[in-house]
Each structure stands twice: as C-alpha cells, then as structure tokens.
C-alpha cells in the first residue's frame, strides 16, 4: 500500500513477476481493494502463486517512522515484516515510507550480528556500468565505525549484485587529499585504511579495494564500484542529481521549443537515442534499494514507482533471497571486525573544526 | 598565475575587461612572462589602464593553504591581497587554489566585523533564474551560528547581485519536515526561525524570507534564491552535479553515435538549442564565486577558466567594489545579531544521533 499509485502498481507488478519468474507473491494490504483490482486484471491463471493477506492499516509518508511501526501493528508494512520474521516469506518489497522501512527492519527483523546500523543502498549508472552508494538516508550523523561497516556491506553488495570480483570502495569527500573532509570522513578513512593495510597479506581486507577519498565529480567515471557516505550527504546528493536531470531535460525542451523548425525536427529525430539514455538511467530499471544489515531481505522502492519498477524489485528480492545475501554479509562483518573493533570501545567525540583556524 | 592555463587566460581576460568597461587592471605575477604575452597580444592601446606588478612566487593547487599564505609572501595571490589591503586595488580576482584564497582573505584582509567565518558563494541556474549557494567548500564542520550567518550574507548577495528584493532563503536538508536533518541543520533551523519570527514586526528579519528546509530535488525549481549548507555538503553536491552534467552529455553522445543515421542528423540539427543551453549553464558566464565575509572583494574563479570567465569575473568584481558590497554585509550582520547572539555565548556540543534509536 506504499507507492503513490498504490495498490494498483504493486498488484500489476506482482502479476508480471509471477508470470516471469518461478516465485510466489503475497500481496499484503486492504483485501477488498486488492481483490477488486485483481479481478479487473483478469482470470486467476497463476496457479495459486499469488495470495492476499489482509492488513487494515497503512503507514503514510508523513507518519513518524518509529511511532508508526510501534503503533500501527496491523499496517501492511509491519505485517509484511512479520511474515518475513516468521519465515512465511523470504523477502519484503515496498514503495512506502523509507524511514518506516528502516524502523521495521530494526524492530521486527533486527540487525545482523555485529552490524551497528543498517544502510539503504542505491545504484546509479556510470559511464562504464553501475555504482552502489550507501547510505542514502537512513543514518544522519553516524559514527565513523558505522561508515567503515558500510564499506564492507557495500562491497558484498557490489560483489553479489553487480558481479564485481573485488569491488573498489571510495569514501565521498570534498577533495582527494587526506587533509580534506570532515572529522567524520577523516576518522572513517583511518579505519578503512586498516582494511587496505591487511589486504596484501591475503586476509579479509583483500575482499575489496579501498581507494580513499572520491570527489563528487568522479562518481560517474566508473572508477569506483561502491561509494560510502553518511545518510544526510547521500540523500542531499542523490535528490539534487534527480532534480538536475529533470531540470536539464526541462531546460533543453524549452530551448528546443523556442528554436528554429530544424531544431525541433532534430529533437524529434533524436528520440531513439534519448529513449535509450532514459532506459539506462531510469530508477525503475534498478529494482529498488535494499535495506542492508538487517536479518532478512527488504527492498525499498521509489514512491513514484510504476508496475515495472515493482516487478524488477520483486525479481531482485527473489535473487537475494536465493543467494543467502545476509549470510554473506554476516560473514564479511565478522571477518572485518578488526577494522572497527578498537574504535567501538572508545568512540572519539565529534568536534567542530574548519580547514583553517578562524 | 592561478588558472590551469595561467597566465594567458588571465591576461586575455583582463585585456577584454579594460576594453569593455571603465576600469583598471593590475596583472600580478611573473613580470617577464606577463609582458611577453602582452606583447604578443598586440600594441598597448589601453591608455595605461593595464599595469603589471611583479610577484616571483606561485601558490599551487597542491600547496597547503595556510602554510602557503604564510610562507609564500611574494606569491602572486598574496601580493594581490596586499594591494587590496592597502587600497591600491578595489578587488582581487583569481582562479588559483580556493583554500589559499580563503586563507588570504582571513589573514590579509581579515573578517568583517561580527562575521564568524567567510563563505564561498556560487551561483547556479534554475528553471526560472538563478540561485546562490553558500558555502561551497570553505567551511567543513561549521557551527550552527556560522550557517545562520550564511543565511544573512547570502540574502545580501542575492539582493545586490541577483536583484531579488526580498530573497527566499532555504536550508539544505534530507527532507522538508522539521524532524529531518542533522544536529547541525536542526540547530541552524532554530536560529533562522528567530529571523522569521522578527520579520512581521518589520524588523531586520524582514530583509529576507526564511522558508525552512529545502531538499536537493527542489533546488532547481526556482522557489528559493539562497541555499545555505556546510562547505562539505555544498562541495560534494556541486561537484557531483558538475560530474553528472558531463556524464549525461557523454552518455547522450555515445547513444547518438551508436544510433541510426537520422539520429545523428537530429543531433546535428539540434546544435543551436544545445549551445544556448550550455551558455545558460556555463560557469564561465557567472563570473566567479565571491569570498563573502572578508574586508574586501575577492572573486574565486574555476581552475579551468577561460579568458571569458576571467573577464566576467573582473566585471562582476568591479560592480561589487562600486556598490560597497561589504558595507551592506557589515550592516546586515550587525542588525541580525539577535539571531545568533545567545548561541555564540554557549555553543552546544555536536553529538552523534541517528533518526531512530539503534
């Protein structure tokens, strides 16, 4: 019941998913509304691979996440996570309130052993392929140890999902030199350097390649596979990129409209290239952003998802459930404990500094 | 001597500026190199409005800002600021190390009365006009009072430079609701709300309209005139936007190249619209980013500036010097002291929190 166009897009997406792949989908929500849309969609020819679980409440996008999850026990989102907790389903997919998804992950599923905080991982296209970014909004003001763990969690994600044998992990900063960054990034850098130092010995650090600071202008070059940042910076950056793409196309369209007739003809002739570009950069293609670091598989979709986005997220969620994604994450977190172990014992306080004495 | 293509672009830019406007330019740098390029450029028909001041040293982009400014006393950048300090020139323009520009501003010119930290202000195009963003990199990990001052400094900038009668000021965050943001943004929001509360009484708060949190996806809509953020977030965001624009055009070009012949023809016909778009979004048109909050006018240009960018920055610097920009800033800072006054006395420590208890 979470998408802007819920529950229609979820239902149509689920119908496509069970047609396309060997999987079952439980639709959780207002049973009467769900059954009405299912009936519209045609005869039930899906051999019982689609079922409906009633849930009378809905968590809205304006609900406070923690309160909603505690008090709306009969909400579709909470019921989904309860089904995952008891093992009746292998994964949860929702286009609802992402803060509430995080809260459900924490309160219902619980964190994986050793994980301080889960992260929301998004994928964006680069010139040469794809890059995973975490965190995109779950954690503002995190500790350095949390960001160091994101490096490990993200590298497992890039290995399993994007098939990168030894993912290159970068830490987002305002410059590539070591003296750049905030107190948070400088301390995180120190922690991730421990993994790099252990790598040549063939130890656990060898599973990924920590490349140090990366700048905003480098993230589309395809030189890193995983970008680590706090949820505030990640969210601001991704939303501004989304806004820019929209603005660029709006401004280009305006320039074409006030152009000469041949400019308009040119734009029309170019449509196929534009469509290919849009397909390559469309969030509906990426199949949602997983919540990584909880005891289970949970995919968070964009509120504006269409049925194709939901279908893709269901297929990706199925893949993750099959590959025992969280077993791999748990192992990686355990084997990299040396990276953040000392720091967990005595976290240094955050202090305010500028790049120069004032 | 600061641009990637220095000193040629600076010299050609200065030649254009003195041709175009009633102003004098002092070229500061390696005198022999500067005179050689001037001689190449043709006869000296500028009635003595162009002069050369020798400076044997250069601050490079890899120099540590504070150390370079202290020890390279004969550097072109430092000499420029000394000329501004003694009143021999009214403004400084440079495409060099921006950290060193900030350091020169602080050490040589000094801060304006009441200003905690100066900021670098950039301008970017929106669907309806222009928006000023500060800070774009001078201040990482600032205090909330510093950000509140940026709101005031930015509003003066938008009023004088972008002719906005009552600029709308937004605080960059990861969501529009008050409970979103970091400890820093939430405390800054409280401070800026004081200005908003004082506004109806016709007091100093009425000079700008604080609209609260703005999200990354809203910044191009033209609904705010000034965006306030810390230098880390501002720098990461602007550089990623720069990287995205480059990547979008590269990816579009690749799609066109592997397209049908009519797609290529279409792209060729569309060139005029593309050129207009590029002109509208080109940083060379904006004339550099001023360092705001120091006792004087200093414009920081992009390292990749061409002579047109330098010329535009010189013309903007001239305008600012004429309008007594820093007198206006000093007045605004003094009249808004009630916004940050209490907080300056007892700064609250920064603490680490997530959006949910972990």
XYZ file of C-alpha atoms in Angstrom:
716
model
C 0.000 0.000 0.000
C 3.081 2.244 -0.180
C 3.501 3.648 -3.714
C 1.976 6.960 -4.765
C -0.256 4.905 -7.106
C -0.846 2.082 -4.568
C -2.101 -0.586 -4.594
C -2.523 -0.824 -8.375
C 1.179 -0.653 -9.322
C 2.101 -3.205 -6.653
C -0.566 -5.651 -7.861
C 0.258 -5.284 -11.558
C 3.967 -5.572 -10.743
C 3.338 -8.769 -8.758
C 1.262 -10.245 -11.606
C 4.148 -9.639 -14.024
C 6.697 -11.057 -11.582
C 4.900 -14.372 -11.036
C 4.370 -14.664 -14.797
C 8.034 -14.059 -15.478
C 9.819 -15.958 -12.709
C 9.395 -19.016 -10.551
C 8.208 -17.270 -7.402
C 5.198 -16.686 -5.171
C 3.975 -13.263 -4.083
C 1.831 -12.452 -1.046
C 0.003 -9.149 -1.539
C -0.370 -7.503 1.874
C -2.963 -4.739 2.287
C -6.636 -3.864 2.186
C -8.035 -7.209 0.978
C -11.217 -5.839 -0.620
C -9.322 -3.230 -2.678
C -6.633 -5.712 -3.640
C -9.158 -8.359 -4.739
C -11.121 -5.790 -6.751
C -8.020 -4.818 -8.745
C -7.020 -8.476 -9.151
C -10.484 -9.253 -10.537
C -10.175 -6.370 -13.007
C -6.807 -7.690 -14.128
C -8.440 -10.871 -15.455
C -8.902 -14.537 -14.562
C -6.716 -16.056 -11.878
C -4.457 -18.171 -14.069
C -1.448 -18.011 -11.753
C -1.817 -21.482 -10.147
C -2.101 -20.099 -6.683
C 1.270 -18.334 -6.839
C -0.385 -15.085 -5.845
C -2.173 -14.745 -2.486
C -3.636 -11.908 -0.443
C -3.026 -11.192 3.240
C -5.345 -8.640 4.798
C -3.853 -5.657 6.664
C -6.295 -2.882 7.595
C -3.809 -0.094 8.429
C -1.457 1.943 6.232
C 1.756 3.757 7.184
C 1.768 7.035 5.271
C 4.734 9.042 4.042
C 4.086 11.706 6.665
C 3.908 9.257 9.601
C 6.802 9.434 12.050
C 8.652 6.173 11.303
C 9.330 4.887 14.838
C 5.837 5.722 16.145
C 4.071 4.283 13.089
C 5.911 0.984 13.316
C 5.174 0.644 17.042
C 1.524 1.666 16.963
C 0.305 0.543 13.528
C 0.769 -3.158 14.200
C -1.828 -4.045 11.560
C -0.264 -1.876 8.853
C 0.582 -3.547 5.548
C 4.275 -2.759 6.023
C 4.524 -4.124 9.548
C 2.564 -7.266 8.585
C 4.971 -7.822 5.661
C 7.946 -7.732 8.005
C 6.199 -10.069 10.487
C 5.723 -12.573 7.640
C 9.437 -12.269 6.849
C 10.353 -12.698 10.515
C 8.368 -15.943 10.846
C 9.777 -17.250 7.591
C 6.472 -17.300 5.716
C 8.042 -15.066 3.090
C 11.705 -14.734 2.077
C 11.748 -11.033 1.268
C 9.785 -7.796 1.634
C 9.243 -5.238 -1.167
C 7.610 -1.859 -0.533
C 7.416 1.606 -2.075
C 6.267 3.120 1.223
C 7.820 5.433 3.824
C 11.539 4.568 3.735
C 12.112 5.660 7.340
C 9.379 3.241 8.402
C 11.003 0.500 6.305
C 14.212 1.084 8.238
C 12.321 1.067 11.540
C 10.546 -2.205 10.615
C 13.880 -3.701 9.645
C 15.354 -2.748 13.022
C 12.398 -3.563 15.293
C 10.913 -6.607 13.545
C 13.802 -8.308 11.758
C 16.657 -6.976 13.888
C 20.228 -6.201 12.909
C 22.653 -8.790 11.584
C 25.233 -9.863 14.194
C 27.948 -7.207 14.523
C 26.176 -4.591 12.393
C 25.852 -1.210 14.123
C 23.322 0.330 11.715
C 21.688 -0.863 8.519
C 22.001 1.227 5.350
C 19.881 1.886 2.291
C 21.879 1.092 -0.853
C 21.087 2.755 -4.167
C 22.557 2.014 -7.547
C 23.235 4.663 -10.147
C 24.596 4.391 -13.684
C 28.142 5.462 -14.544
C 29.871 5.842 -17.901
C 31.050 2.248 -17.719
C 28.469 0.426 -15.613
C 26.934 0.796 -12.189
C 27.928 2.111 -8.797
C 26.398 1.380 -5.394
C 26.020 4.237 -2.925
C 25.294 3.840 0.765
C 23.809 5.316 2.846
C 21.082 7.212 1.030
C 19.180 8.474 4.033
C 18.818 6.001 6.878
C 21.650 7.392 9.012
C 22.319 11.070 9.637
C 25.205 11.952 11.982
C 26.609 8.386 12.063
C 29.798 7.373 13.865
C 32.956 6.582 11.845
C 32.627 2.870 12.699
C 29.186 2.854 11.039
C 30.640 4.275 7.818
C 33.525 1.792 7.892
C 30.954 -1.017 8.113
C 29.118 0.474 5.143
C 32.318 -0.033 3.143
C 32.213 -3.759 3.935
C 28.433 -4.141 3.448
C 28.604 -2.219 0.162
C 31.450 -4.351 -1.150
C 29.447 -7.553 -0.523
C 26.508 -5.948 -2.343
C 28.641 -4.949 -5.348
C 30.176 -8.428 -5.491
C 26.863 -10.312 -5.418
C 24.611 -7.919 -7.283
C 26.954 -6.197 -9.735
C 29.342 -9.136 -10.113
C 32.461 -7.149 -9.246
C 35.110 -9.650 -8.171
C 36.982 -7.187 -5.933
C 34.920 -4.026 -5.591
C 36.707 -0.675 -5.396
C 35.333 1.247 -2.421
C 35.601 5.053 -2.160
C 34.740 7.466 0.650
C 32.838 10.544 -0.554
C 34.665 13.784 0.314
C 35.213 17.383 -0.730
C 38.655 16.683 -2.161
C 41.002 13.797 -2.773
C 43.792 14.858 -0.385
C 43.901 13.255 3.076
C 43.610 16.597 4.891
C 40.244 17.253 3.212
C 36.928 16.043 4.585
C 35.168 16.344 7.920
C 36.076 14.893 11.307
C 33.757 12.010 10.360
C 35.383 11.263 6.990
C 38.928 11.587 8.326
C 38.255 9.086 11.125
C 36.437 6.738 8.744
C 39.399 6.980 6.361
C 41.738 5.841 9.148
C 39.519 2.820 9.820
C 39.200 1.799 6.175
C 42.973 2.137 5.756
C 43.309 -0.746 8.213
C 41.440 -2.954 5.749
C 43.766 -1.760 2.973
C 46.860 -2.494 5.061
C 45.647 -6.035 5.791
C 44.849 -6.726 2.133
C 48.332 -7.674 0.824
C 48.585 -10.393 3.463
C 45.611 -12.069 1.752
C 43.481 -11.532 4.826
C 39.870 -10.377 4.888
C 40.851 -6.872 3.758
C 41.621 -8.370 0.344
C 37.913 -8.830 -0.459
C 37.661 -5.189 -1.537
C 39.990 -2.388 -2.572
C 39.654 0.780 -0.509
C 40.722 3.600 -2.839
C 40.393 6.518 -0.376
C 38.512 9.768 -0.895
C 36.452 10.285 -4.028
C 35.001 13.619 -5.132
C 31.512 14.285 -6.409
C 32.752 14.902 -9.934
C 34.426 11.477 -10.084
C 31.475 9.287 -9.158
C 30.178 8.897 -12.722
C 33.533 7.944 -14.213
C 33.164 4.287 -13.290
C 36.415 4.226 -11.315
C 34.775 3.029 -8.085
C 32.105 0.373 -7.504
C 30.959 1.438 -4.036
C 30.661 4.921 -2.552
C 30.386 5.322 1.209
C 28.826 8.399 2.806
C 26.523 9.418 5.635
C 22.770 9.392 5.025
C 22.457 13.167 5.041
C 25.082 13.784 2.353
C 23.940 10.756 0.337
C 20.325 11.877 0.400
C 21.059 15.508 -0.478
C 23.350 14.438 -3.298
C 21.042 11.854 -4.856
C 17.992 14.093 -4.668
C 19.885 17.008 -6.186
C 21.094 14.755 -9.009
C 17.493 13.662 -9.594
C 16.416 17.307 -9.616
C 19.207 18.234 -12.013
C 18.371 15.531 -14.554
C 14.765 16.715 -14.542
C 15.827 20.371 -14.847
C 18.308 19.642 -17.660
C 15.623 17.928 -19.729
C 13.070 20.663 -18.974
C 15.560 23.385 -19.937
C 16.636 21.521 -23.086
C 12.968 21.081 -24.040
C 12.388 24.815 -23.557
C 15.415 25.633 -25.727
C 14.121 23.293 -28.443
C 10.614 24.782 -28.310
C 11.879 28.305 -28.851
C 14.264 27.098 -31.546
C 14.077 27.107 -35.327
C 11.926 24.442 -37.101
C 15.005 22.348 -37.933
C 15.962 22.304 -34.246
C 12.538 20.806 -33.468
C 12.943 18.297 -36.283
C 16.378 17.417 -34.936
C 14.972 16.790 -31.457
C 12.290 14.552 -32.948
C 14.830 12.542 -34.954
C 16.949 12.104 -31.828
C 14.162 10.438 -29.831
C 15.525 6.860 -30.098
C 18.846 7.891 -28.519
C 17.002 9.779 -25.806
C 14.812 6.770 -25.034
C 17.865 4.506 -24.753
C 19.507 7.016 -22.434
C 16.408 7.250 -20.242
C 16.149 3.477 -20.000
C 19.785 3.312 -18.913
C 19.291 5.899 -16.164
C 15.730 5.067 -15.068
C 15.350 4.109 -11.407
C 12.562 1.711 -12.400
C 15.243 -0.467 -14.010
C 17.395 -0.818 -10.924
C 14.757 -2.710 -8.937
C 14.723 -0.772 -5.693
C 17.176 -0.007 -2.927
C 17.849 -2.816 -0.451
C 17.976 -2.235 3.279
C 21.313 -3.868 4.058
C 22.362 -5.011 7.524
C 19.108 -6.498 8.853
C 18.170 -10.170 9.305
C 16.386 -10.571 6.010
C 15.817 -9.126 2.567
C 13.923 -5.837 2.277
C 13.740 -3.764 -0.903
C 12.707 -0.105 -0.763
C 11.186 1.253 -3.973
C 10.752 4.867 -5.063
C 7.362 6.316 -4.055
C 6.754 7.145 -7.708
C 7.322 3.532 -8.801
C 5.293 2.085 -11.674
C 4.415 -1.601 -12.024
C 7.651 -2.263 -13.942
C 9.720 -0.879 -11.045
C 7.813 -3.088 -8.588
C 8.242 -6.146 -10.817
C 12.001 -5.531 -11.087
C 12.283 -5.099 -7.324
C 10.412 -8.380 -6.764
C 12.783 -10.196 -9.126
C 15.846 -8.719 -7.430
C 14.449 -9.552 -3.976
C 13.948 -13.148 -5.126
C 17.575 -13.329 -6.306
C 18.842 -12.000 -2.989
C 16.721 -14.461 -1.002
C 18.108 -17.338 -3.111
C 21.745 -16.331 -2.717
C 21.506 -16.063 1.094
C 22.645 -12.475 0.903
C 22.595 -11.903 4.646
C 24.745 -14.947 5.384
C 27.435 -13.403 3.167
C 27.011 -10.038 4.888
C 27.282 -11.587 8.359
C 30.481 -13.392 7.402
C 32.035 -10.246 5.937
C 31.150 -8.179 9.007
C 32.638 -10.832 11.312
C 35.875 -11.178 9.333
C 36.392 -7.380 9.182
C 35.806 -6.747 12.888
C 39.497 -5.762 13.216
C 38.741 -2.651 11.135
C 36.374 -1.033 13.654
C 36.909 -3.042 16.795
C 39.119 -0.645 18.805
C 37.056 2.362 17.798
C 33.815 0.806 19.043
C 35.292 0.566 22.512
C 36.214 4.244 22.766
C 34.451 6.460 20.265
C 36.193 9.803 19.973
C 33.895 12.796 20.357
C 32.998 14.809 17.285
C 34.444 18.287 17.370
C 33.956 21.302 15.187
C 36.841 22.409 13.005
C 37.353 24.449 9.884
C 40.095 23.935 7.365
C 41.849 26.913 8.884
C 41.952 28.450 12.320
C 39.388 31.235 12.416
C 49.015 32.848 -12.056
C 46.204 30.582 -10.776
C 44.231 29.144 -13.704
C 45.136 25.827 -15.301
C 46.031 27.849 -18.421
C 47.698 30.723 -16.499
C 48.774 33.379 -17.104
C 47.425 33.575 -20.670
C 43.702 33.368 -19.822
C 44.084 35.962 -17.061
C 45.888 38.386 -19.375
C 43.451 37.965 -22.279
C 40.530 38.275 -19.870
C 41.968 41.492 -18.425
C 42.507 42.941 -21.922
C 38.834 42.304 -22.745
C 37.672 43.739 -19.419
C 39.502 47.074 -19.812
C 38.234 47.303 -23.395
C 34.665 46.686 -22.288
C 34.345 48.615 -19.045
C 35.681 51.715 -17.371
C 38.191 50.019 -15.088
C 41.899 49.473 -14.471
C 43.508 46.055 -14.022
C 46.811 45.281 -12.304
C 48.234 41.982 -13.543
C 50.150 40.397 -10.655
C 52.665 37.634 -11.440
C 55.882 36.763 -13.211
C 56.552 40.083 -14.961
C 58.657 38.705 -17.824
C 56.050 36.061 -18.740
C 53.204 38.533 -18.412
C 54.914 41.171 -20.580
C 55.760 38.576 -23.232
C 52.114 37.556 -23.564
C 51.007 41.201 -23.520
C 53.430 41.968 -26.357
C 52.056 39.038 -28.384
C 48.531 40.341 -27.841
C 49.314 43.499 -29.776
C 50.162 47.180 -29.239
C 49.433 48.756 -25.891
C 46.404 50.846 -26.834
C 44.777 50.746 -23.383
C 45.817 54.217 -22.168
C 47.655 52.844 -19.188
C 44.603 51.091 -17.781
C 46.562 47.852 -17.632
C 49.679 47.568 -15.455
C 51.946 44.767 -14.264
C 53.098 44.098 -10.695
C 55.905 41.563 -10.338
C 55.441 38.601 -7.971
C 58.075 35.851 -8.211
C 56.257 33.072 -6.313
C 53.177 30.983 -7.164
C 50.773 29.176 -4.828
C 49.919 25.870 -6.491
C 46.709 23.856 -6.179
C 48.510 21.225 -4.109
C 50.007 23.720 -1.619
C 48.551 23.576 1.881
C 46.542 26.824 2.046
C 47.547 28.133 5.481
C 51.248 27.337 5.044
C 51.404 28.734 1.511
C 49.856 32.044 2.513
C 52.188 32.427 5.481
C 55.427 31.422 3.764
C 54.926 32.483 0.124
C 54.808 36.203 0.887
C 55.897 37.046 -2.671
C 53.279 34.840 -4.332
C 51.009 36.471 -6.895
C 47.949 35.680 -4.787
C 49.326 37.087 -1.560
C 50.609 40.224 -3.335
C 47.129 40.755 -4.830
C 45.553 40.683 -1.392
C 48.226 43.064 -0.024
C 47.325 45.525 -2.801
C 43.652 45.211 -1.795
C 44.525 45.678 1.872
C 46.412 48.928 1.219
C 43.642 50.183 -1.053
C 45.758 50.225 -4.218
C 43.155 47.953 -5.814
C 39.444 47.602 -5.027
C 39.064 43.878 -5.682
C 41.010 40.657 -6.221
C 40.221 38.067 -8.928
C 41.990 34.705 -9.072
C 41.473 31.213 -10.488
C 44.014 29.730 -8.072
C 43.847 27.448 -5.013
C 40.495 28.327 -3.398
C 41.637 27.273 0.072
C 44.547 29.719 -0.261
C 42.123 32.436 -1.401
C 40.144 31.874 1.794
C 43.345 31.938 3.853
C 44.467 35.185 2.175
C 41.047 36.667 2.830
C 41.286 35.753 6.517
C 44.953 36.613 7.159
C 45.442 39.622 4.901
C 42.034 41.302 4.628
C 40.505 39.990 7.842
C 36.870 39.209 8.616
C 34.101 41.784 8.519
C 33.002 42.890 11.999
C 30.758 40.247 13.560
C 31.353 37.590 10.888
C 32.446 34.238 12.323
C 33.594 32.661 9.053
C 33.606 33.821 5.431
C 31.873 31.683 2.790
C 32.380 30.983 -0.903
C 29.168 31.740 -2.790
C 28.362 30.026 -6.084
C 25.510 30.741 -8.430
C 23.741 28.047 -10.406
C 20.918 28.292 -12.938
C 17.374 27.219 -12.082
C 14.310 26.793 -14.289
C 13.323 30.392 -13.611
C 16.573 32.257 -12.926
C 19.497 31.912 -10.579
C 20.154 30.631 -7.092
C 23.074 31.403 -4.776
C 24.543 28.571 -2.715
C 26.874 29.001 0.245
C 29.140 27.563 1.440
C 30.746 25.641 -1.400
C 33.815 24.409 0.407
C 35.437 26.924 2.748
C 33.881 25.565 5.957
C 33.582 21.901 6.857
C 32.073 21.027 10.269
C 30.856 24.605 10.947
C 28.831 25.649 13.993
C 25.109 26.420 13.624
C 25.765 30.142 14.183
C 28.082 30.126 11.140
C 25.320 28.673 8.958
C 22.782 31.170 10.314
C 25.161 33.976 9.311
C 25.444 32.448 5.847
C 21.688 32.939 5.525
C 22.142 36.660 6.138
C 25.273 37.036 3.971
C 23.625 35.081 1.146
C 20.494 37.198 1.245
C 22.550 40.393 0.847
C 24.336 38.774 -2.090
C 21.070 37.742 -3.767
C 19.626 41.217 -3.241
C 22.600 43.091 -4.713
C 23.767 40.662 -7.373
C 20.565 38.926 -8.475
C 18.251 41.881 -7.766
C 15.882 39.888 -5.537
C 14.014 42.422 -3.391
C 13.375 40.003 -0.522
C 15.371 36.826 -1.126
C 13.874 33.485 -0.095
C 16.474 31.594 1.945
C 16.359 27.794 2.339
C 18.419 25.411 4.474
C 19.561 22.307 2.574
C 18.345 19.091 4.211
C 17.389 15.462 3.566
C 13.668 16.171 3.856
C 11.299 19.063 4.347
C 9.914 18.041 7.758
C 11.390 19.689 10.868
C 12.477 16.368 12.412
C 14.703 15.661 9.383
C 18.276 16.898 9.068
C 21.364 16.618 11.244
C 22.086 18.121 14.656
C 23.716 20.980 12.733
C 20.746 21.694 10.451
C 18.190 21.399 13.259
C 20.067 23.924 15.419
C 20.584 26.240 12.443
C 16.867 25.985 11.671
C 16.047 27.165 15.213
C 18.323 30.185 14.758
C 16.946 31.157 11.366
C 13.389 30.819 12.698
C 14.215 33.739 15.016
C 14.750 35.924 11.944
C 11.425 34.694 10.560
C 9.615 35.470 13.808
C 11.026 39.008 13.874
C 10.046 39.671 10.250
C 6.348 40.599 10.660
C 7.328 43.343 13.101
C 9.174 44.987 10.199
C 12.475 44.478 11.980
C 15.723 43.322 10.394
C 14.344 39.805 9.853
C 12.100 41.265 7.153
C 15.042 41.686 4.757
C 14.774 38.045 3.712
C 12.244 35.242 3.879
C 13.493 32.097 5.617
C 11.491 29.253 4.049
C 12.911 26.372 6.126
C 14.356 23.099 4.835
C 14.764 22.548 1.109
C 15.551 19.203 -0.496
C 18.088 18.509 -3.222
C 15.371 17.850 -5.782
C 13.815 21.276 -5.193
C 16.879 23.447 -5.732
C 16.395 23.808 -9.497
C 12.733 24.750 -9.314
C 13.476 28.424 -8.673
C 11.468 28.511 -5.449
C 14.399 29.737 -3.330
C 17.026 32.394 -4.058
C 19.629 31.368 -1.480
C 20.581 27.901 -0.257
C 22.538 27.549 2.965
C 24.659 24.481 3.705
C 28.011 23.498 5.203
C 31.072 23.515 2.951
C 31.366 19.723 2.859
C 27.810 19.087 1.674
C 27.896 22.083 -0.677
C 31.147 20.976 -2.266
C 30.111 17.322 -2.655
C 26.781 18.364 -4.140
C 28.123 20.922 -6.614
C 30.931 18.676 -7.805
C 28.553 15.749 -8.256
C 26.190 17.964 -10.250
C 29.135 19.043 -12.407
C 30.100 15.395 -12.874
C 26.537 14.446 -13.747
C 26.136 17.112 -16.426
C 29.363 15.936 -18.016
C 28.295 12.272 -17.765
C 24.813 12.973 -19.184
C 26.291 14.671 -22.260
C 28.910 11.934 -22.693
C 26.277 9.203 -22.400
C 23.900 11.038 -24.771
C 26.756 11.460 -27.256
C 27.507 7.724 -27.046
C 23.827 6.900 -27.636
C 23.779 9.209 -30.661
C 26.980 7.700 -32.082
C 25.605 4.162 -31.987
C 22.265 5.394 -33.354
C 20.756 5.337 -36.829
C 21.906 7.986 -39.382
C 18.784 10.091 -38.772
C 19.569 10.152 -35.035
C 22.967 11.638 -35.889
C 21.343 14.126 -38.242
C 18.875 15.029 -35.495
C 21.689 15.690 -33.038
C 23.417 17.911 -35.593
C 20.221 19.907 -36.269
C 19.726 20.370 -32.531
C 23.108 22.054 -32.013
C 21.767 25.633 -31.649
C 19.484 24.621 -28.744
C 22.346 22.758 -27.135
C 24.627 25.763 -27.437
C 22.009 28.045 -25.851
C 21.582 25.553 -23.028
C 25.333 25.348 -22.454
C 25.650 29.120 -22.389
C 22.894 29.304 -19.799
C 24.543 26.746 -17.536
C 28.201 27.589 -18.175
C 30.189 28.592 -15.096
C 32.190 30.984 -17.271
C 29.058 33.141 -17.525
C 28.553 33.526 -13.787
C 31.785 35.440 -13.262
C 33.313 33.531 -10.384
C 32.388 32.813 -6.790
C 32.912 35.656 -4.323
C 34.508 35.118 -0.944
C 31.885 36.760 1.253
C 32.525 37.948 4.802
C 36.016 39.443 4.477
C 37.038 43.127 4.417
C 37.102 43.487 0.662
C 36.057 41.995 -2.645
C 37.635 38.695 -3.726
C 36.355 36.578 -6.607
C 37.362 32.931 -6.911
C 37.259 31.532 -10.449
C 37.173 27.906 -11.556
C 40.653 26.468 -12.205
C 39.543 25.591 -15.736
C 38.510 29.184 -16.502
C 38.997 30.599 -19.977
C 39.587 34.281 -20.739
C 35.839 34.925 -20.974
C 35.326 33.576 -17.440
C 38.135 35.820 -16.147
C 36.711 38.845 -17.971
C 33.246 38.228 -16.489
C 34.717 37.837 -13.002
C 36.613 41.135 -13.405
C 33.412 42.917 -14.451
C 31.469 41.452 -11.504
C 34.300 42.339 -9.092
C 34.169 45.912 -10.387
C 30.406 46.081 -9.770
C 30.817 44.788 -6.229
C 33.587 47.298 -5.468
C 31.358 50.124 -6.739
C 28.317 49.135 -4.692
C 30.270 48.938 -1.421
C 29.207 45.324 -1.052
C 30.974 44.819 2.260
C 29.385 47.860 3.881
C 25.982 46.297 3.152
C 27.162 42.949 4.530
C 28.506 44.541 7.723
C 25.212 46.342 8.317
C 23.169 43.181 7.768
C 25.379 41.156 10.115
C 25.085 43.831 12.804
C 21.308 44.171 12.523
C 20.769 40.377 12.670
C 22.994 39.771 15.705
C 19.872 38.810 17.692
C 19.612 35.668 15.525
C 22.860 34.073 16.712
C 23.829 36.134 19.729
C 22.790 33.723 22.532
C 24.188 30.731 20.730
C 27.626 32.301 20.328
C 27.883 32.584 24.101
C 27.226 28.888 24.779
C 27.713 26.663 21.772
C 26.095 23.275 22.294
C 28.371 20.324 21.598
C 27.786 18.274 18.475
C 26.567 14.802 19.264
C 26.002 11.759 17.127
C 22.427 10.607 16.584
C 20.503 8.536 14.084
C 16.914 9.117 13.079
C 15.983 6.144 15.256
C 17.459 4.619 18.405
C 19.745 1.793 17.353
